[in-house]
Coordinates of N, CA and C in Angstrom, one line a residue:
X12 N 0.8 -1.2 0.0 CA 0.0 0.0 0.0 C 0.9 1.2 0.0
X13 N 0.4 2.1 -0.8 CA 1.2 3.2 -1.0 C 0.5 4.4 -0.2
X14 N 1.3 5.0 0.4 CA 1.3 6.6 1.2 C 1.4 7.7 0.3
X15 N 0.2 7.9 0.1 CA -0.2 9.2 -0.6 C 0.2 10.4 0.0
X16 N 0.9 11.5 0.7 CA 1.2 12.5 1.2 C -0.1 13.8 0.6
X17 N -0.1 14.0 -0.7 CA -1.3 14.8 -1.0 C -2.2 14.4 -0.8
X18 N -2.6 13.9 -0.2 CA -4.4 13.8 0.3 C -4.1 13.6 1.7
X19 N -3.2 14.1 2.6 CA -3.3 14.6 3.9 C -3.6 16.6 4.1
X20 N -4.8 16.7 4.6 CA -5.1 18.2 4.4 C -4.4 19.0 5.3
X21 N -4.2 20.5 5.0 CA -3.5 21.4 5.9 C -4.5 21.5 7.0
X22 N -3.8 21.8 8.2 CA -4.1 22.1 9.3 C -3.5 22.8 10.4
X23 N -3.5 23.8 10.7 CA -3.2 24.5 11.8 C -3.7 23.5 13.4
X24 N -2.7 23.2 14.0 CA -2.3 22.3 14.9 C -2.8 23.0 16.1
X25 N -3.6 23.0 16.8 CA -3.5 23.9 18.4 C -3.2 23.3 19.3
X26 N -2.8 22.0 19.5 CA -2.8 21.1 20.7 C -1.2 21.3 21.3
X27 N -1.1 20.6 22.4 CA 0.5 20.5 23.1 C 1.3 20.4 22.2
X28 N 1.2 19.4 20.9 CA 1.8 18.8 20.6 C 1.3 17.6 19.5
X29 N 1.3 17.1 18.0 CA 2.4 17.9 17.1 C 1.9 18.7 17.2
X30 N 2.4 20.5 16.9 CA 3.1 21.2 16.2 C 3.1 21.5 14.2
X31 N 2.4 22.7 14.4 CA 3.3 22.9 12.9 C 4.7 23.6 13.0
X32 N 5.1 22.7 11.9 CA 6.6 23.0 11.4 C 6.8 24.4 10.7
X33 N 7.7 25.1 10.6 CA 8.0 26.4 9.7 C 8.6 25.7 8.6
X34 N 8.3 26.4 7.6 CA 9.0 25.7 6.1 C 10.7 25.7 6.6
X35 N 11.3 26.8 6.8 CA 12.9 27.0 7.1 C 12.9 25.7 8.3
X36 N 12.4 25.4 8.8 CA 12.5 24.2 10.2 C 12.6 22.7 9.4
X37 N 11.5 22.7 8.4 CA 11.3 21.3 7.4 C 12.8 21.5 6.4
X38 N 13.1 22.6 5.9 CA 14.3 22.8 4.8 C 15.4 22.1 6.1
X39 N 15.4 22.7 6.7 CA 16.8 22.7 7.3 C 17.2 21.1 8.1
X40 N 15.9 20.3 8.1 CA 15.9 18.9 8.5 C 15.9 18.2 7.0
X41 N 16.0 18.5 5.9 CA 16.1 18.0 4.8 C 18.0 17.6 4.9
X42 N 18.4 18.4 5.4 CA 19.5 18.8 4.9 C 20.5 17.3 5.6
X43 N 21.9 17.2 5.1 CA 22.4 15.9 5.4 C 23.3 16.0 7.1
X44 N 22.8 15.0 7.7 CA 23.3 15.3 9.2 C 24.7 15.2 9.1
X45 N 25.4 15.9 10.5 CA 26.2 16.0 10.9 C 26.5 15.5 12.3
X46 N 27.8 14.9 12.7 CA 28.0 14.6 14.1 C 28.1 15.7 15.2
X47 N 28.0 15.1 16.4 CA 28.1 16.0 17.5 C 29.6 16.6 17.6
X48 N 30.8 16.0 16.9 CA 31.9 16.5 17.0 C 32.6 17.1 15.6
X49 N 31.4 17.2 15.0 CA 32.0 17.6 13.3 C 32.6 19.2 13.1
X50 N 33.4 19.6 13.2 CA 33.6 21.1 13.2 C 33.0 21.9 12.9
X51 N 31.9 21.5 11.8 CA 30.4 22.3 11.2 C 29.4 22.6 12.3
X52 N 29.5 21.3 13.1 CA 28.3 21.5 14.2 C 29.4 22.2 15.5
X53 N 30.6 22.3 15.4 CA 31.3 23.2 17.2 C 31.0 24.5 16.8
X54 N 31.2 24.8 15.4 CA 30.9 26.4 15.1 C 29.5 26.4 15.0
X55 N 28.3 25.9 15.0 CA 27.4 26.1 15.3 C 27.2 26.5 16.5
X56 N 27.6 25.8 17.3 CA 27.4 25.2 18.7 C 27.9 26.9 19.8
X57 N 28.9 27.3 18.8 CA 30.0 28.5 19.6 C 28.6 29.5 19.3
X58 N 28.1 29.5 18.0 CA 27.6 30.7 17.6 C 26.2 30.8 18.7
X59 N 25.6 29.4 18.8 CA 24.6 29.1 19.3 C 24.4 29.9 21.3
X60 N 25.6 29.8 21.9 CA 26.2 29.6 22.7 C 26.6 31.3 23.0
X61 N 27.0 31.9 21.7 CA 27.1 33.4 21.8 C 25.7 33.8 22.0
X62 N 24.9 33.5 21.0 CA 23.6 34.3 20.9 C 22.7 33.9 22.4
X63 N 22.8 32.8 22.9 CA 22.3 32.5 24.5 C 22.8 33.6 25.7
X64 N 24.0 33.7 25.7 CA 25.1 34.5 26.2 C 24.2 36.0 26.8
X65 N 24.0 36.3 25.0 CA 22.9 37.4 24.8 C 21.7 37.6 25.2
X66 N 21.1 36.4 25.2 CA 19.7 37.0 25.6 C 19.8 36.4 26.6
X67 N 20.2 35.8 27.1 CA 20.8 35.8 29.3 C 21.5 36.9 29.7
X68 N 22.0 38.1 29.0 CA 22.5 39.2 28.9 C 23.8 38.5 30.6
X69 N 24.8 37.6 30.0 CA 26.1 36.9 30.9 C 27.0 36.5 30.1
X70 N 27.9 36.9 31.2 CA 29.2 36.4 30.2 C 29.6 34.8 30.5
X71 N 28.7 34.0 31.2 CA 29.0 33.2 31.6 C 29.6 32.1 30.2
X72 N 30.7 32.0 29.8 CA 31.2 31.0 29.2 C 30.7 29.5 29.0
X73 N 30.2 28.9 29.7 CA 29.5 27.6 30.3 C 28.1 27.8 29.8
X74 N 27.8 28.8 29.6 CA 25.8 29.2 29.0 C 25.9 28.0 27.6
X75 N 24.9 26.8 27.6 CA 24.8 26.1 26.3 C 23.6 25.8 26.1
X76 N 23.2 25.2 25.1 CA 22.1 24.7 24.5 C 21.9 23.4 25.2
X77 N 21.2 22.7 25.4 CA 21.0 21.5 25.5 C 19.7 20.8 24.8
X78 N 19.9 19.8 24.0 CA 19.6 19.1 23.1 C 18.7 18.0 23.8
X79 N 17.7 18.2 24.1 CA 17.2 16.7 24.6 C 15.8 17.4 25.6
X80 N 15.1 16.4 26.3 CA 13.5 16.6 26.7 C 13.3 17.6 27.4
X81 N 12.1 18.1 27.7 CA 12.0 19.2 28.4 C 12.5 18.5 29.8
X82 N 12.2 17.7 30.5 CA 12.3 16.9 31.5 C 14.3 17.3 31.7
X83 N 14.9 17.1 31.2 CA 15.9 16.7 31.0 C 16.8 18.4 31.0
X84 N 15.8 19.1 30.3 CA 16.7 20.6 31.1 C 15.9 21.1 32.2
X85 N 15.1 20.8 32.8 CA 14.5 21.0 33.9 C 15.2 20.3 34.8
X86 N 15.8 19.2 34.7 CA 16.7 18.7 35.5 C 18.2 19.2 35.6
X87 N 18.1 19.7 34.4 CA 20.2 20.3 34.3 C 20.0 21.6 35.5
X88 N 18.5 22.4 35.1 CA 18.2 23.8 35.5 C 18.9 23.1 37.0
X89 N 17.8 22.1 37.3 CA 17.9 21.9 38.8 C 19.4 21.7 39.6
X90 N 20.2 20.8 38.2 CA 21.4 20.6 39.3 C 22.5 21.8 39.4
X91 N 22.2 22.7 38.6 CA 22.4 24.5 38.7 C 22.4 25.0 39.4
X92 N 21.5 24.8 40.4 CA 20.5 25.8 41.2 C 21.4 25.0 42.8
X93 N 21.3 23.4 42.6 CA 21.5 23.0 44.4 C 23.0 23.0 44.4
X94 N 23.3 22.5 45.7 CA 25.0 22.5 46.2 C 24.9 21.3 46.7
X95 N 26.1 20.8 46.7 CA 26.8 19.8 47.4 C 26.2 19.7 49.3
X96 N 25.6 18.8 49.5 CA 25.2 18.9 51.1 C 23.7 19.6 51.8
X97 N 22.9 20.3 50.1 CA 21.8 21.0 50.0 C 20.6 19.8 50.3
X98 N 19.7 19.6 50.9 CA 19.0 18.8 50.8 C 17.5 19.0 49.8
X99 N 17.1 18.1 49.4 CA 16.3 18.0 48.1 C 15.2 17.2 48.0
X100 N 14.1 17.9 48.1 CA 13.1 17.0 47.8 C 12.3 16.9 46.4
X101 N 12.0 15.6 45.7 CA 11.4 15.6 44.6 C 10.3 14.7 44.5
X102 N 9.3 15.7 43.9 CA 8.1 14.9 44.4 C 7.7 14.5 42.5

């Protein structure tokens, strides 16, 4: 059975999740991947990393992107935030 793609209609998405895509978002996942350590992706990564810099208006060097679930920077946030010997409850 074949997957017709034209005869799935447009729709404007309003839920949590999916999501519509921006065309520049769909182009730019067309495009051919690169590794986490490819020099294409560190100079992304730098530029990425400046522009955060900015709109956290810090010079903190260490300011990055992190790639992965919301769960998962809500957890980086958290281990940010406590100290060594802080006690911690998670509910």
């Amino acid at each position: 059975m074949m997957n017709n793609n034209s005869q799935i209609p447009q729709r404007i998405l309003m839920g949590p999740g999916p999501s519509n895509v921006h065309p520049r978002v769909l182009e730019a996942m067309s495009r051919p991947m690169i590794g986490h350590l490819d020099p294409v992706f560190l100079e992304i990564m730098d530029e990425n990393m400046k522009l955060l810099r900015q709109v956290f208006g810090t010079k903190n060097r260490l300011t990055l992107p992190i790639s992965a679930t919301g769960s998962a920077g809500m957890e980086a946030t958290l281990c940010n935030l406590i100290e060594p010997d802080d006690d911690v409850l998670i509910c």
